[in-house]
CSV table of C-alpha atoms in Angstrom, one decimal:
chain,number,residue,atom,x,y,z
D,1,MET,CA,95.9,-154.9,155.7
D,2,SER,CA,92.2,-155.1,154.6
D,3,LYS,CA,92.3,-153.2,151.2
D,4,VAL,CA,89.7,-151.0,152.9
D,5,VAL,CA,91.8,-150.0,155.8
D,6,LEU,CA,94.4,-149.3,153.2
D,7,PHE,CA,92.1,-147.0,150.9
D,8,ILE,CA,91.0,-145.2,154.1
D,9,ILE,CA,95.4,-145.1,155.8
D,10,VAL,CA,96.1,-143.8,152.1
D,11,ALA,CA,93.1,-141.5,151.4
D,12,ASN,CA,94.2,-139.9,154.5
D,13,VAL,CA,97.8,-139.7,153.6
D,14,LEU,CA,97.2,-137.9,149.9
D,15,PHE,CA,94.7,-135.5,151.8
D,16,SER,CA,97.1,-134.2,154.0
D,17,LEU,CA,99.9,-134.1,151.9
D,18,LYS,CA,97.9,-131.7,149.7
D,19,GLY,CA,97.2,-129.8,153.6
D,20,PHE,CA,100.8,-129.7,154.4
D,21,ASN,CA,101.5,-127.6,150.7
D,22,ASP,CA,98.6,-125.7,150.6
D,23,GLN,CA,97.7,-123.7,153.0
D,24,LEU,CA,94.4,-122.4,150.8
D,25,PHE,CA,93.3,-126.2,150.4
D,26,PHE,CA,93.7,-126.6,154.7
D,27,ASN,CA,91.7,-123.7,155.3
D,28,LYS,CA,89.5,-124.1,153.7
D,29,ASN,CA,88.4,-128.0,155.0
D,30,LYS,CA,89.9,-127.5,158.4
D,31,PHE,CA,87.2,-128.0,161.1
D,32,GLN,CA,85.8,-124.6,162.1
D,33,ILE,CA,83.5,-123.7,164.4
D,34,GLY,CA,82.0,-120.7,163.2
D,35,ALA,CA,82.6,-121.8,159.0
D,36,ILE,CA,80.0,-124.7,160.6
D,37,LYS,CA,77.8,-122.6,162.3
D,38,ASN,CA,77.5,-121.0,159.0
D,39,GLY,CA,76.6,-124.1,156.8
D,40,GLU,CA,79.5,-125.7,155.7
D,41,TYR,CA,79.0,-128.7,157.0
D,42,LEU,CA,81.1,-130.6,154.8
D,43,ARG,CA,84.0,-129.0,157.1
D,44,MET,CA,83.3,-132.2,159.7
D,45,LEU,CA,84.1,-134.3,157.6
D,46,THR,CA,87.0,-133.3,155.8
D,47,SER,CA,89.0,-131.9,158.3
D,48,GLY,CA,88.9,-136.1,159.7
D,49,PHE,CA,91.7,-136.0,156.9
D,50,LEU,CA,94.1,-133.0,157.9
D,51,HIS,CA,96.1,-133.7,159.9
D,52,VAL,CA,99.2,-131.1,161.5
D,53,ASP,CA,102.4,-132.8,160.4
D,54,PRO,CA,103.8,-135.6,158.7
D,55,LYS,CA,104.5,-136.8,163.3
D,56,HIS,CA,100.7,-136.5,163.4
D,57,LEU,CA,99.5,-138.0,160.5
D,58,LEU,CA,101.9,-140.4,161.2
D,59,PHE,CA,100.3,-141.6,164.8
D,60,ASN,CA,97.3,-141.9,163.3
D,61,MET,CA,97.6,-144.5,160.9
D,62,ILE,CA,100.3,-145.8,162.7
D,63,THR,CA,96.7,-146.5,164.9
D,64,LEU,CA,93.9,-147.2,163.0
D,65,TYR,CA,96.9,-149.5,161.1
D,66,PHE,CA,97.5,-152.0,164.1
D,67,PHE,CA,93.4,-151.4,164.9
D,68,GLY,CA,91.2,-151.2,162.1
D,69,ASP,CA,91.8,-154.9,161.0
D,70,ASN,CA,90.2,-156.5,164.0
D,71,VAL,CA,87.0,-154.4,163.7
D,72,VAL,CA,86.9,-155.4,160.2
D,73,ASN,CA,87.7,-158.9,160.9
D,74,ILE,CA,84.7,-159.6,162.9
D,75,LEU,CA,82.5,-157.4,161.8
D,76,GLY,CA,83.5,-156.8,157.9
D,77,LEU,CA,83.8,-153.7,155.7
D,78,TRP,CA,80.3,-152.1,155.8
D,79,LYS,CA,79.9,-152.2,159.6
D,80,PHE,CA,83.9,-151.2,159.9
D,81,LEU,CA,82.9,-147.4,157.6
D,82,LEU,CA,79.9,-147.0,160.0
D,83,ILE,CA,81.7,-147.6,162.8
D,84,TYR,CA,84.9,-145.4,161.2
D,85,PHE,CA,82.9,-142.3,160.0
D,86,GLY,CA,80.3,-142.4,162.6
D,87,SER,CA,82.6,-142.1,165.0
D,88,LEU,CA,84.1,-139.5,162.7
D,89,ILE,CA,81.2,-137.1,162.9
D,90,PHE,CA,80.5,-138.1,166.5
D,91,GLY,CA,83.9,-136.8,167.1
D,92,GLY,CA,82.5,-134.0,164.9
D,93,LEU,CA,79.9,-132.9,166.6
D,94,PHE,CA,81.0,-133.0,169.8
D,95,SER,CA,83.1,-130.8,169.8
D,96,LEU,CA,81.1,-128.5,168.0
D,97,SER,CA,79.3,-128.4,171.0
D,98,TYR,CA,82.1,-128.4,174.0
D,99,HIS,CA,83.4,-125.6,171.6
D,100,LYS,CA,79.7,-123.8,170.9
D,101,ASP,CA,80.8,-120.9,172.0
D,102,ASP,CA,84.5,-120.0,170.3
D,103,LEU,CA,83.8,-119.5,166.5
D,104,TYR,CA,87.7,-119.4,166.3
D,105,TYR,CA,88.1,-122.8,166.8
D,106,SER,CA,89.8,-125.0,165.1
D,107,ALA,CA,91.5,-128.6,164.4
D,108,VAL,CA,92.1,-131.4,162.2
D,109,GLY,CA,92.7,-135.5,162.1
D,110,ALA,CA,91.3,-138.4,161.5
D,111,SER,CA,92.0,-138.7,166.0
D,112,GLY,CA,87.7,-139.0,166.5
D,113,ALA,CA,87.1,-142.2,163.7
D,114,VAL,CA,91.0,-143.6,164.6
D,115,MET,CA,89.6,-143.7,168.1
D,116,GLY,CA,86.2,-145.1,167.7
D,117,VAL,CA,88.3,-147.8,165.7
D,118,ILE,CA,90.2,-148.6,168.8
D,119,TYR,CA,87.4,-148.8,171.6
D,120,ALA,CA,85.5,-150.9,168.9
D,121,ALA,CA,88.3,-153.6,168.5
D,122,ILE,CA,89.6,-153.4,172.5
D,123,MET,CA,85.4,-154.4,172.7
D,124,LEU,CA,86.2,-156.9,170.7
D,125,TYR,CA,89.2,-158.2,170.9
D,126,PRO,CA,89.9,-157.2,175.1
D,127,ASP,CA,93.0,-159.7,174.7
D,128,MET,CA,94.4,-158.0,172.2
D,129,ALA,CA,98.0,-156.9,172.8
D,130,LEU,CA,100.5,-154.4,170.5
D,131,GLY,CA,103.9,-154.7,169.2
D,132,PHE,CA,105.8,-151.1,168.8
D,133,ILE,CA,109.0,-150.9,167.6
D,134,PHE,CA,110.1,-148.5,170.7
D,135,PHE,CA,109.2,-151.6,173.1
D,136,PRO,CA,110.6,-154.5,171.2
D,137,PHE,CA,110.9,-156.9,174.0
D,138,PHE,CA,106.7,-156.3,175.6
D,139,ASP,CA,103.9,-155.6,174.5
D,140,ILE,CA,101.5,-153.3,175.3
D,141,PRO,CA,97.9,-154.4,176.2
D,142,GLY,CA,95.1,-152.8,173.7
D,143,TYR,CA,93.2,-151.2,176.5
D,144,ILE,CA,95.6,-149.5,177.9
D,145,PHE,CA,96.8,-147.7,175.2
D,146,GLY,CA,93.3,-147.3,174.6
D,147,LEU,CA,92.5,-145.1,178.2
D,148,GLY,CA,95.6,-143.7,178.3
D,149,TYR,CA,95.0,-142.1,174.7
D,150,LEU,CA,91.5,-141.0,175.8
D,151,LEU,CA,92.9,-139.3,179.2
D,152,TYR,CA,95.4,-137.6,177.4
D,153,SER,CA,92.9,-136.3,174.8
D,154,ILE,CA,91.2,-134.8,177.6
D,155,TYR,CA,94.5,-133.5,178.8
D,156,GLY,CA,94.7,-132.1,175.7
D,157,MET,CA,90.8,-131.0,175.8
D,158,LYS,CA,91.7,-128.6,179.0
D,159,ASN,CA,95.6,-127.3,178.2
D,160,SER,CA,94.5,-127.0,174.4
D,161,VAL,CA,97.7,-128.9,173.4
D,162,GLY,CA,98.5,-127.3,169.6
D,163,ASN,CA,96.1,-127.7,166.8
D,164,ILE,CA,94.4,-131.6,167.3
D,165,GLY,CA,91.0,-132.3,167.6
D,166,HIS,CA,91.1,-133.8,171.2
D,167,SER,CA,87.5,-133.1,171.6
D,168,ALA,CA,87.0,-135.1,169.1
D,169,HIS,CA,88.9,-138.3,170.5
D,170,LEU,CA,86.6,-137.7,173.8
D,171,GLY,CA,83.3,-138.0,170.8
D,172,GLY,CA,84.9,-140.7,168.6
D,173,ALA,CA,85.8,-142.5,171.2
D,174,ILE,CA,82.0,-142.3,172.3
D,175,GLY,CA,80.4,-143.2,169.0
D,176,GLY,CA,83.1,-146.5,168.7
D,177,PHE,CA,81.3,-147.2,171.8
D,178,ALA,CA,78.0,-147.0,171.5
D,179,LEU,CA,77.8,-148.4,167.3
D,180,THR,CA,79.6,-151.5,168.2
D,181,LEU,CA,77.3,-151.9,171.1
D,182,LEU,CA,74.5,-151.3,168.4
D,183,LEU,CA,75.9,-153.3,165.5
D,184,PHE,CA,77.0,-156.2,167.3
D,185,PRO,CA,75.0,-156.2,170.7
D,186,ASP,CA,76.2,-159.9,172.1
D,187,VAL,CA,79.7,-157.5,172.8
D,188,LEU,CA,77.6,-156.7,176.4
D,189,SER,CA,78.0,-160.3,176.9
D,190,GLN,CA,81.0,-161.7,175.4
D,191,ASN,CA,83.6,-159.4,176.9
D,192,THR,CA,81.1,-157.3,179.7
D,193,LYS,CA,84.4,-156.5,181.7
D,194,MET,CA,85.4,-154.6,178.6
D,195,VAL,CA,82.7,-153.1,177.6
D,196,ILE,CA,82.2,-151.5,181.3
D,197,ILE,CA,85.9,-150.8,182.2
D,198,LEU,CA,85.7,-148.6,178.1
D,199,GLY,CA,82.5,-147.4,179.4
D,200,ILE,CA,83.4,-146.6,182.4
D,201,PRO,CA,85.6,-142.7,181.8
D,202,ILE,CA,82.5,-141.9,178.8
D,203,LEU,CA,79.9,-142.1,182.3
D,204,LEU,CA,82.6,-139.6,183.7
D,205,LEU,CA,82.8,-137.4,180.9
D,206,PHE,CA,78.6,-137.2,181.6
D,207,ILE,CA,78.8,-136.7,185.0
D,208,PHE,CA,82.2,-133.4,185.2
D,209,GLU,CA,80.6,-132.3,181.8
D,210,LYS,CA,81.1,-129.1,183.6
D,211,LYS,CA,84.1,-128.9,185.6
D,212,LEU,CA,85.7,-130.7,181.8
D,213,SER,CA,84.4,-127.6,180.1
D,214,LYS,CA,86.7,-124.9,179.8
D,215,ASN,CA,83.5,-122.3,180.8
């Protein structure tokens, strides 16, 4: 594992453990529409290092472990960081827009950043496959996992599943998609089919945005 991916995982673990044991710290740093509209913009960053519970933290960090190094290996340290934090901010902005009228809406999680890394990794390595301890006898294509994660996010947005930032997943995917094209435009000619496959859900999201909206 690259040092930068390890550092981000450790930072998420330490920040989340603090949040698990300190409700005041958790409430002060979580993503909340009303507080952000009142000028507490730092929450858009700090909320990405908090998690609802150990299971939520473990899932995000294992996913980052599987996909992160693939992005670092091709794009390098600084471009990986741009995609990670850019997707985190993109996810926050999307959530802010989607829930703009719900001042009490709150969420936490690195999911927006992780979703951006997933998208970047699949665009760069379209043939990648994941081997999970739960499925030891076969591998899951990376793009199946990524699209499945995105569909779950849409379901979570519509049904308000947990205190997880499902809308941030979608914003993170958009951020990861756009930033990868910007930072490594050759991917468009090298892996055209996968770029199109991953771009379709984003396009449909914009087309059916009003139907997706709770309002």
